PDB file of C-alpha atoms and ligand atoms in Angstrom:
ATOM      1  CA  MET J   1     -70.724  -6.262 121.451  1.00  0.00           C
ATOM      2  CA  PRO J   2     -68.176  -4.279 119.408  1.00  0.00           C
ATOM      3  CA  PRO J   3     -67.868  -5.306 115.754  1.00  0.00           C
ATOM      4  CA  ILE J   4     -65.094  -7.725 114.853  1.00  0.00           C
ATOM      5  CA  GLN J   5     -61.988  -5.816 113.878  1.00  0.00           C
ATOM      6  CA  PRO J   6     -60.888  -6.367 110.311  1.00  0.00           C
ATOM      7  CA  ALA J   7     -57.647  -8.329 110.044  1.00  0.00           C
ATOM      8  CA  LYS J   8     -54.769  -5.875 110.220  1.00  0.00           C
ATOM      9  CA  ASP J   9     -52.163  -5.679 107.520  1.00  0.00           C
ATOM     10  CA  PRO J  10     -49.097  -7.577 108.598  1.00  0.00           C
ATOM     11  CA  VAL J  11     -46.303  -5.354 109.873  1.00  0.00           C
ATOM     12  CA  GLN J  12     -43.029  -5.473 107.992  1.00  0.00           C
ATOM     13  CA  ILE J  13     -40.172  -6.146 110.404  1.00  0.00           C
ATOM     14  CA  PRO J  14     -36.804  -5.044 108.975  1.00  0.00           C
ATOM     15  CA  ILE J  15     -34.685  -8.020 107.982  1.00  0.00           C
ATOM     16  CA  TRP J  16     -31.817  -7.028 110.334  1.00  0.00           C
ATOM     17  CA  LEU J  17     -34.235  -7.168 113.248  1.00  0.00           C
ATOM     18  CA  GLN J  18     -35.718 -10.481 112.106  1.00  0.00           C
ATOM     19  CA  ILE J  19     -32.217 -11.943 112.076  1.00  0.00           C
ATOM     20  CA  LYS J  20     -31.470 -10.585 115.544  1.00  0.00           C
ATOM     21  CA  LEU J  21     -34.689 -12.003 116.967  1.00  0.00           C
ATOM     22  CA  GLU J  22     -34.026 -15.397 115.402  1.00  0.00           C
ATOM     23  CA  ARG J  23     -30.430 -15.398 116.564  1.00  0.00           C
ATOM     24  CA  TYR J  24     -31.435 -14.397 120.060  1.00  0.00           C
ATOM     25  CA  ALA J  25     -33.871 -17.309 120.314  1.00  0.00           C
ATOM     26  CA  VAL J  26     -31.350 -19.778 118.958  1.00  0.00           C
ATOM     27  CA  GLU J  27     -28.649 -18.547 121.358  1.00  0.00           C
ATOM     28  CA  CYS J  28     -31.052 -18.873 124.293  1.00  0.00           C
ATOM     29  CA  LEU J  29     -31.944 -22.396 123.298  1.00  0.00           C
ATOM     30  CA  THR J  30     -28.540 -23.786 122.417  1.00  0.00           C
ATOM     31  CA  ARG J  31     -26.527 -22.099 125.122  1.00  0.00           C
ATOM     32  CA  SER J  32     -28.915 -22.980 127.888  1.00  0.00           C
ATOM     33  CA  GLU J  33     -28.751 -26.532 126.627  1.00  0.00           C
ATOM     34  CA  SER J  34     -24.984 -26.728 126.998  1.00  0.00           C
ATOM     35  CA  ARG J  35     -25.428 -25.089 130.389  1.00  0.00           C
ATOM     36  CA  HIS J  36     -27.599 -27.993 131.454  1.00  0.00           C
ATOM     37  CA  SER J  37     -25.107 -30.529 130.228  1.00  0.00           C
ATOM     38  CA  SER J  38     -22.436 -32.129 132.377  1.00  0.00           C
ATOM     39  CA  LEU J  39     -19.692 -29.851 131.058  1.00  0.00           C
ATOM     40  CA  PRO J  40     -17.433 -28.328 133.732  1.00  0.00           C
ATOM     41  CA  ASP J  41     -18.248 -24.910 135.224  1.00  0.00           C
ATOM     42  CA  ASP J  42     -15.452 -23.142 133.393  1.00  0.00           C
ATOM     43  CA  ASN J  43     -16.867 -24.189 130.032  1.00  0.00           C
ATOM     44  CA  PRO J  44     -16.716 -21.105 127.783  1.00  0.00           C
ATOM     45  CA  ASP J  45     -20.276 -21.779 126.592  1.00  0.00           C
ATOM     46  CA  GLN J  46     -21.521 -21.376 130.114  1.00  0.00           C
ATOM     47  CA  ARG J  47     -19.540 -18.244 130.760  1.00  0.00           C
ATOM     48  CA  THR J  48     -20.645 -16.530 127.567  1.00  0.00           C
ATOM     49  CA  TYR J  49     -24.325 -17.466 127.818  1.00  0.00           C
ATOM     50  CA  ASP J  50     -25.349 -14.459 129.913  1.00  0.00           C
ATOM     51  CA  ASP J  51     -23.057 -12.098 128.004  1.00  0.00           C
ATOM     52  CA  VAL J  52     -24.485 -13.122 124.671  1.00  0.00           C
ATOM     53  CA  VAL J  53     -28.125 -12.902 125.652  1.00  0.00           C
ATOM     54  CA  ASP J  54     -27.569  -9.580 127.443  1.00  0.00           C
ATOM     55  CA  GLU J  55     -25.813  -8.138 124.450  1.00  0.00           C
ATOM     56  CA  ILE J  56     -28.480  -9.113 121.946  1.00  0.00           C
ATOM     57  CA  ARG J  57     -31.241  -8.038 124.268  1.00  0.00           C
ATOM     58  CA  GLU J  58     -29.737  -4.605 124.670  1.00  0.00           C
ATOM     59  CA  GLU J  59     -29.633  -4.153 120.935  1.00  0.00           C
ATOM     60  CA  MET J  60     -33.290  -5.034 120.605  1.00  0.00           C
ATOM     61  CA  GLY J  61     -35.071  -2.774 123.041  1.00  0.00           C
ATOM     62  CA  LYS J  62     -36.470  -2.338 126.539  1.00  0.00           C
ATOM     63  CA  LEU J  63     -37.005  -5.606 128.336  1.00  0.00           C
ATOM     64  CA  LEU J  64     -40.557  -6.110 129.626  1.00  0.00           C
ATOM     65  CA  SER J  65     -40.403  -9.657 130.937  1.00  0.00           C
ATOM     66  CA  PHE J  66     -37.806 -12.338 131.336  1.00  0.00           C
ATOM     67  CA  GLY J  67     -37.978 -15.639 133.097  1.00  0.00           C
ATOM     68  CA  GLY J  68     -41.445 -16.788 132.110  1.00  0.00           C
ATOM     69  CA  GLY J  69     -41.743 -19.071 129.115  1.00  0.00           C
ATOM     70  CA  ARG J  70     -40.625 -16.264 126.888  1.00  0.00           C
ATOM     71  CA  VAL J  71     -38.484 -13.158 126.727  1.00  0.00           C
ATOM     72  CA  VAL J  72     -40.617 -10.080 125.995  1.00  0.00           C
ATOM     73  CA  CYS J  73     -39.099  -6.776 124.878  1.00  0.00           C
ATOM     74  CA  LYS J  74     -40.185  -3.563 123.240  1.00  0.00           C
ATOM     75  CA  LEU J  75     -39.015  -3.132 119.696  1.00  0.00           C
ATOM     76  CA  PRO J  76     -37.001  -0.035 118.771  1.00  0.00           C
ATOM     77  CA  GLU J  77     -39.126   3.036 117.968  1.00  0.00           C
ATOM     78  CA  SER J  78     -37.848   2.990 114.414  1.00  0.00           C
ATOM     79  CA  VAL J  79     -40.107  -0.033 113.854  1.00  0.00           C
ATOM     80  CA  GLY J  80     -43.766   0.823 113.412  1.00  0.00           C
ATOM     81  CA  GLY J  81     -43.656   4.620 113.626  1.00  0.00           C
ATOM     82  CA  SER J  82     -46.540   5.817 115.809  1.00  0.00           C
ATOM     83  CA  THR J  83     -47.455   2.286 117.009  1.00  0.00           C
ATOM     84  CA  GLU J  84     -45.358   0.601 119.670  1.00  0.00           C
ATOM     85  CA  TYR J  85     -44.570  -3.077 119.214  1.00  0.00           C
ATOM     86  CA  ILE J  86     -43.233  -5.838 121.409  1.00  0.00           C
ATOM     87  CA  ALA J  87     -41.540  -9.136 120.539  1.00  0.00           C
ATOM     88  CA  LYS J  88     -41.933 -12.450 122.339  1.00  0.00           C
ATOM     89  CA  ILE J  89     -38.966 -14.718 121.921  1.00  0.00           C
ATOM     90  CA  VAL J  90     -38.938 -18.371 122.863  1.00  0.00           C
ATOM     91  CA  GLY J  91     -36.986 -18.941 126.066  1.00  0.00           C
ATOM     92  CA  ALA J  92     -34.722 -21.730 127.172  1.00  0.00           C
ATOM     93  CA  ARG J  93     -35.591 -25.361 126.885  1.00  0.00           C
ATOM     94  CA  GLU J  94     -36.745 -26.801 130.174  1.00  0.00           C
ATOM     95  CA  ARG J  95     -34.721 -29.553 131.697  1.00  0.00           C
ATOM     96  CA  ASP J  96     -37.644 -31.850 132.289  1.00  0.00           C
ATOM     97  CA  LYS J  97     -39.729 -30.925 129.327  1.00  0.00           C
ATOM     98  CA  HIS J  98     -42.354 -33.413 128.300  1.00  0.00           C
ATOM     99  CA  GLU J  99     -41.537 -35.223 125.071  1.00  0.00           C
ATOM    100  CA  SER J 100     -44.754 -33.968 123.473  1.00  0.00           C
ATOM    101  CA  VAL J 101     -43.520 -30.376 123.830  1.00  0.00           C
ATOM    102  CA  PRO J 102     -41.320 -29.467 120.877  1.00  0.00           C
ATOM    103  CA  VAL J 103     -38.434 -27.152 121.792  1.00  0.00           C
ATOM    104  CA  SER J 104     -39.883 -25.510 124.945  1.00  0.00           C
ATOM    105  CA  THR J 105     -43.164 -24.357 126.472  1.00  0.00           C
ATOM    106  CA  GLY J 106     -42.480 -20.841 125.190  1.00  0.00           C
ATOM    107  CA  PHE J 107     -42.445 -22.332 121.699  1.00  0.00           C
ATOM    108  CA  VAL J 108     -45.886 -23.888 122.230  1.00  0.00           C
ATOM    109  CA  GLN J 109     -47.201 -20.576 123.578  1.00  0.00           C
ATOM    110  CA  ASN J 110     -45.803 -18.653 120.627  1.00  0.00           C
ATOM    111  CA  TRP J 111     -47.407 -21.030 118.137  1.00  0.00           C
ATOM    112  CA  ARG J 112     -50.756 -20.895 119.895  1.00  0.00           C
ATOM    113  CA  GLU J 113     -50.710 -17.095 119.672  1.00  0.00           C
ATOM    114  CA  ILE J 114     -49.623 -17.137 116.020  1.00  0.00           C
ATOM    115  CA  LEU J 115     -52.429 -19.527 115.046  1.00  0.00           C
ATOM    116  CA  LEU J 116     -55.116 -17.946 117.252  1.00  0.00           C
ATOM    117  CA  SER J 117     -54.369 -14.616 115.573  1.00  0.00           C
ATOM    118  CA  ARG J 118     -55.522 -16.200 112.313  1.00  0.00           C
ATOM    119  CA  TYR J 119     -58.789 -17.360 113.865  1.00  0.00           C
ATOM    120  CA  GLU J 120     -61.444 -14.763 113.139  1.00  0.00           C
ATOM    121  CA  GLN J 121     -63.759 -15.747 116.021  1.00  0.00           C
ATOM    122  CA  ILE J 122     -61.182 -14.881 118.699  1.00  0.00           C
ATOM    123  CA  ARG J 123     -59.652 -11.774 117.153  1.00  0.00           C
ATOM    124  CA  GLU J 124     -61.803  -9.210 118.925  1.00  0.00           C
ATOM    125  CA  TYR J 125     -60.525 -10.515 122.277  1.00  0.00           C
ATOM    126  CA  ILE J 126     -56.784 -10.526 121.650  1.00  0.00           C
ATOM    127  CA  VAL J 127     -53.868  -8.245 120.970  1.00  0.00           C
ATOM    128  CA  PRO J 128     -53.039  -9.830 117.610  1.00  0.00           C
ATOM    129  CA  VAL J 129     -49.754 -11.209 116.350  1.00  0.00           C
ATOM    130  CA  VAL J 130     -48.806  -8.934 113.446  1.00  0.00           C
ATOM    131  CA  SER J 131     -45.600 -10.662 112.393  1.00  0.00           C
ATOM    132  CA  ALA J 132     -43.844 -13.914 113.257  1.00  0.00           C
ATOM    133  CA  SER J 133     -40.963 -16.115 112.236  1.00  0.00           C
ATOM    134  CA  PRO J 134     -41.930 -19.178 110.161  1.00  0.00           C
ATOM    135  CA  THR J 135     -40.043 -21.129 112.823  1.00  0.00           C
ATOM    136  CA  GLY J 136     -42.247 -19.659 115.570  1.00  0.00           C
ATOM    137  CA  LEU J 137     -39.168 -18.679 117.575  1.00  0.00           C
ATOM    138  CA  TRP J 138     -40.360 -15.059 117.759  1.00  0.00           C
ATOM    139  CA  LEU J 139     -43.523 -13.076 117.177  1.00  0.00           C
ATOM    140  CA  VAL J 140     -44.463  -9.410 117.218  1.00  0.00           C
ATOM    141  CA  MET J 141     -47.621  -7.782 118.551  1.00  0.00           C
ATOM    142  CA  PRO J 142     -48.650  -4.215 119.382  1.00  0.00           C
ATOM    143  CA  TYR J 143     -47.855  -2.929 122.853  1.00  0.00           C
ATOM    144  CA  ALA J 144     -50.867  -2.888 125.194  1.00  0.00           C
ATOM    145  CA  GLU J 145     -50.945  -0.858 128.403  1.00  0.00           C
ATOM    146  CA  GLN J 146     -51.191  -2.746 131.713  1.00  0.00           C
ATOM    147  CA  GLU J 147     -50.630   0.119 134.156  1.00  0.00           C
ATOM    148  CA  ILE J 148     -54.336   0.862 134.366  1.00  0.00           C
ATOM    149  CA  GLU J 149     -57.223   0.462 136.765  1.00  0.00           C
ATOM    150  CA  TRP J 150     -59.033  -2.725 135.955  1.00  0.00           C
ATOM    151  CA  ASP J 151     -62.777  -3.109 135.928  1.00  0.00           C
ATOM    152  CA  ARG J 152     -62.958  -6.608 137.385  1.00  0.00           C
ATOM    153  CA  ASP J 153     -66.536  -7.215 136.216  1.00  0.00           C
ATOM    154  CA  ARG J 154     -65.709  -6.289 132.651  1.00  0.00           C
ATOM    155  CA  LEU J 155     -62.669  -8.584 132.710  1.00  0.00           C
ATOM    156  CA  ASN J 156     -64.791 -11.501 133.917  1.00  0.00           C
ATOM    157  CA  GLU J 157     -67.341 -10.800 131.206  1.00  0.00           C
ATOM    158  CA  ILE J 158     -64.659 -10.870 128.520  1.00  0.00           C
ATOM    159  CA  ALA J 159     -63.065 -14.040 129.905  1.00  0.00           C
ATOM    160  CA  GLU J 160     -66.456 -15.743 129.942  1.00  0.00           C
ATOM    161  CA  GLU J 161     -67.031 -14.742 126.340  1.00  0.00           C
ATOM    162  CA  VAL J 162     -63.615 -16.132 125.410  1.00  0.00           C
ATOM    163  CA  GLU J 163     -64.458 -19.416 127.115  1.00  0.00           C
ATOM    164  CA  ALA J 164     -67.676 -19.588 125.092  1.00  0.00           C
ATOM    165  CA  VAL J 165     -65.995 -19.095 121.697  1.00  0.00           C
ATOM    166  CA  ASP J 166     -66.275 -22.221 119.534  1.00  0.00           C
ATOM    167  CA  GLY J 167     -63.029 -23.805 118.439  1.00  0.00           C
ATOM    168  CA  VAL J 168     -60.903 -22.699 121.393  1.00  0.00           C
ATOM    169  CA  ASN J 169     -60.110 -24.440 124.630  1.00  0.00           C
ATOM    170  CA  PRO J 170     -58.399 -22.462 127.411  1.00  0.00           C
ATOM    171  CA  VAL J 171     -56.161 -25.079 129.000  1.00  0.00           C
ATOM    172  CA  MET J 172     -53.762 -23.149 131.186  1.00  0.00           C
ATOM    173  CA  ALA J 173     -54.719 -22.685 134.811  1.00  0.00           C
ATOM    174  CA  GLY J 174     -53.102 -21.980 138.099  1.00  0.00           C
ATOM    175  CA  SER J 175     -49.928 -20.213 137.008  1.00  0.00           C
ATOM    176  CA  MET J 176     -51.213 -17.123 138.843  1.00  0.00           C
ATOM    177  CA  GLY J 177     -52.574 -18.996 141.829  1.00  0.00           C
ATOM    178  CA  GLY J 178     -55.777 -20.669 140.668  1.00  0.00           C
ATOM    179  CA  GLY J 179     -58.472 -20.548 137.999  1.00  0.00           C
ATOM    180  CA  LEU J 180     -58.044 -20.231 134.270  1.00  0.00           C
ATOM    181  CA  ASP J 181     -55.321 -17.842 133.114  1.00  0.00           C
ATOM    182  CA  ILE J 182     -57.787 -15.942 130.937  1.00  0.00           C
ATOM    183  CA  TYR J 183     -59.430 -14.538 134.099  1.00  0.00           C
ATOM    184  CA  TRP J 184     -56.254 -12.845 135.321  1.00  0.00           C
ATOM    185  CA  SER J 185     -55.650  -9.157 134.651  1.00  0.00           C
ATOM    186  CA  GLU J 186     -51.919  -9.958 134.272  1.00  0.00           C
ATOM    187  CA  ASN J 187     -52.795 -11.532 130.940  1.00  0.00           C
ATOM    188  CA  PHE J 188     -54.724  -8.526 129.641  1.00  0.00           C
ATOM    189  CA  GLY J 189     -53.795  -5.122 128.315  1.00  0.00           C
ATOM    190  CA  ALA J 190     -55.751  -2.101 127.097  1.00  0.00           C
ATOM    191  CA  TYR J 191     -55.828  -2.135 123.331  1.00  0.00           C
ATOM    192  CA  GLU J 192     -58.063  -0.160 120.964  1.00  0.00           C
ATOM    193  CA  GLY J 193     -60.373   0.920 123.736  1.00  0.00           C
ATOM    194  CA  GLU J 194     -60.988  -2.499 125.266  1.00  0.00           C
ATOM    195  CA  TYR J 195     -59.320  -5.087 127.502  1.00  0.00           C
ATOM    196  CA  ARG J 196     -57.727  -7.719 125.365  1.00  0.00           C
ATOM    197  CA  LEU J 197     -55.696 -10.810 126.103  1.00  0.00           C
ATOM    198  CA  LEU J 198     -51.993 -10.236 125.506  1.00  0.00           C
ATOM    199  CA  ASP J 199     -50.948 -13.647 126.826  1.00  0.00           C
ATOM    200  CA  TYR J 200     -53.127 -16.258 125.157  1.00  0.00           C
ATOM    201  CA  GLY J 201     -50.474 -18.950 124.970  1.00  0.00           C
ATOM    202  CA  GLY J 202     -52.667 -20.942 127.358  1.00  0.00           C
ATOM    203  CA  ILE J 203     -55.475 -21.305 124.840  1.00  0.00           C
ATOM    204  CA  HIS J 204     -55.472 -24.407 122.686  1.00  0.00           C
ATOM    205  CA  LEU J 205     -57.020 -23.797 119.271  1.00  0.00           C
ATOM    206  CA  THR J 206     -59.102 -26.827 118.346  1.00  0.00           C
ATOM    207  CA  ALA J 207     -60.335 -25.318 115.069  1.00  0.00           C
ATOM    208  CA  THR J 208     -58.032 -25.410 112.050  1.00  0.00           C
ATOM    209  CA  VAL J 209     -56.500 -22.288 110.539  1.00  0.00           C
ATOM    210  CA  PRO J 210     -54.252 -21.953 107.509  1.00  0.00           C
ATOM    211  CA  GLN J 211     -50.582 -22.796 107.966  1.00  0.00           C
ATOM    212  CA  SER J 212     -48.129 -22.227 105.157  1.00  0.00           C
ATOM    213  CA  SER J 213     -45.983 -25.108 103.965  1.00  0.00           C
ATOM    214  CA  GLU J 214     -42.930 -22.950 104.693  1.00  0.00           C
ATOM    215  CA  GLU J 215     -43.790 -22.788 108.372  1.00  0.00           C
ATOM    216  CA  PHE J 216     -42.868 -25.189 111.128  1.00  0.00           C
ATOM    217  CA  PRO J 217     -45.590 -27.891 111.034  1.00  0.00           C
ATOM    218  CA  PHE J 218     -46.821 -27.142 114.524  1.00  0.00           C
ATOM    219  CA  VAL J 219     -49.251 -29.522 116.203  1.00  0.00           C
ATOM    220  CA  ASP J 220     -50.434 -28.519 119.658  1.00  0.00           C
ATOM    221  CA  PRO J 221     -49.143 -31.051 122.240  1.00  0.00           C
ATOM    222  CA  ARG J 222     -52.571 -30.822 123.834  1.00  0.00           C
ATOM    223  CA  ALA J 223     -54.127 -32.261 120.674  1.00  0.00           C
ATOM    224  CA  ILE J 224     -51.615 -35.119 120.753  1.00  0.00           C
ATOM    225  CA  GLU J 225     -52.429 -35.855 124.406  1.00  0.00           C
ATOM    226  CA  GLU J 226     -56.140 -35.841 123.667  1.00  0.00           C
ATOM    227  CA  ALA J 227     -55.694 -38.156 120.695  1.00  0.00           C
ATOM    228  CA  ASP J 228     -53.655 -40.509 122.923  1.00  0.00           C
ATOM    229  CA  THR J 229     -56.305 -40.707 125.616  1.00  0.00           C
ATOM    230  CA  GLU J 230     -58.984 -41.467 123.020  1.00  0.00           C
ATOM    231  CA  THR J 231     -57.211 -44.543 121.692  1.00  0.00           C
TER     232      THR J 231
HETATM  233  N1  LIG Z   1     -48.536  -6.965 123.854  1.00  0.00           N
HETATM  234  C1  LIG Z   1     -47.977  -6.662 125.035  1.00  0.00           C
HETATM  235  N2  LIG Z   1     -47.944  -5.370 125.461  1.00  0.00           N
HETATM  236  C2  LIG Z   1     -47.380  -5.039 126.655  1.00  0.00           C
HETATM  237  N3  LIG Z   1     -46.820  -5.923 127.494  1.00  0.00           N
HETATM  238  C3  LIG Z   1     -46.821  -7.225 127.135  1.00  0.00           C
HETATM  239  C4  LIG Z   1     -47.391  -7.662 125.893  1.00  0.00           C
HETATM  240  N4  LIG Z   1     -47.247  -9.004 125.816  1.00  0.00           N
HETATM  241  C5  LIG Z   1     -46.614  -9.373 126.951  1.00  0.00           C
HETATM  242  N5  LIG Z   1     -46.365  -8.321 127.753  1.00  0.00           N
HETATM  243  C6  LIG Z   1     -45.741  -8.354 129.091  1.00  0.00           C
HETATM  244  O1  LIG Z   1     -44.804  -9.392 129.176  1.00  0.00           O
HETATM  245  C7  LIG Z   1     -45.221 -10.358 130.148  1.00  0.00           C
HETATM  246  C8  LIG Z   1     -44.851 -11.758 129.670  1.00  0.00           C
HETATM  247  O2  LIG Z   1     -45.528 -12.027 128.453  1.00  0.00           O
HETATM  248  P1  LIG Z   1     -46.390 -13.345 128.304  1.00  0.00           P
HETATM  249  O3  LIG Z   1     -47.078 -13.296 127.006  1.00  0.00           O
HETATM  250  O4  LIG Z   1     -47.236 -13.469 129.523  1.00  0.00           O
HETATM  251  O5  LIG Z   1     -45.256 -14.437 128.237  1.00  0.00           O
HETATM  252  P2  LIG Z   1     -44.950 -15.715 129.150  1.00  0.00           P
HETATM  253  O6  LIG Z   1     -46.000 -15.799 130.225  1.00  0.00           O
HETATM  254  O7  LIG Z   1     -45.003 -16.836 128.191  1.00  0.00           O
HETATM  255  O8  LIG Z   1     -43.555 -15.507 129.674  1.00  0.00           O
HETATM  256  C9  LIG Z   1     -46.722 -10.131 130.311  1.00  0.00           C
HETATM  257  O9  LIG Z   1     -47.170 -10.563 131.567  1.00  0.00           O
HETATM  258  C10 LIG Z   1     -46.824  -8.630 130.123  1.00  0.00           C
HETATM  259  O10 LIG Z   1     -46.489  -7.947 131.313  1.00  0.00           O
HETATM  260 MG1  LIG Z   2     -47.690 -14.836 130.929  1.00  0.00          MG
END
């Protein structure tokens, strides 16, 4: 078992980029909301939605993924020097979102990753969040390579170890066709010489980690559901 990596120094994201990331998330959320409303098709909000998100996205960097719960893009090379970073930005609010999910599922996934990155026992298995908005609308983590040949046995071993970690509960299953998400290579990348989870938004942290009073007071909807079924 490799030794637990020491917590990395947080990465300073330039303020102009922080503002862009925040604005991008807010535009996605508010404009998609008006899109879902009963306004007529020629509503300017609807027409400008795609233009606005495209424009901001272009300014930010290469797009890696769009259409899942979150928008994922590479950050400009000027950020981070020799290390490449990516940002995950909360995507649109779902039409039929459950009332226990604040904002959108991408928001829940972002917060899980932000909090799990503060949980020492899981850190050796994840590509850590190195910077995030206090709102949780965006987070930054190092880029991890996925265009590699996977050693399936090693992946299973790691996923089993993750399942066995105290204080975490992998809850997301089936989005890739069956089984827990943490067993799917799509959710891993190569980072610091090992396979590590880069999508761990499906893991509910049951242990408590520090949250600053300036941050959004996030409570995992899973914890609320569990509390409800107990009463
Ligand atoms: N740290 C990372 N390095 C490289 N690619 C990433 C990283 N994080 C995410 N990606 C890519 O973006 C995709 C979507 O990110 P993910 O965290 O799975 O978001 P979601 O499933 O919520 O939309 C991933 O499947 C992966 O291909
Ligand atoms: Mg994913």
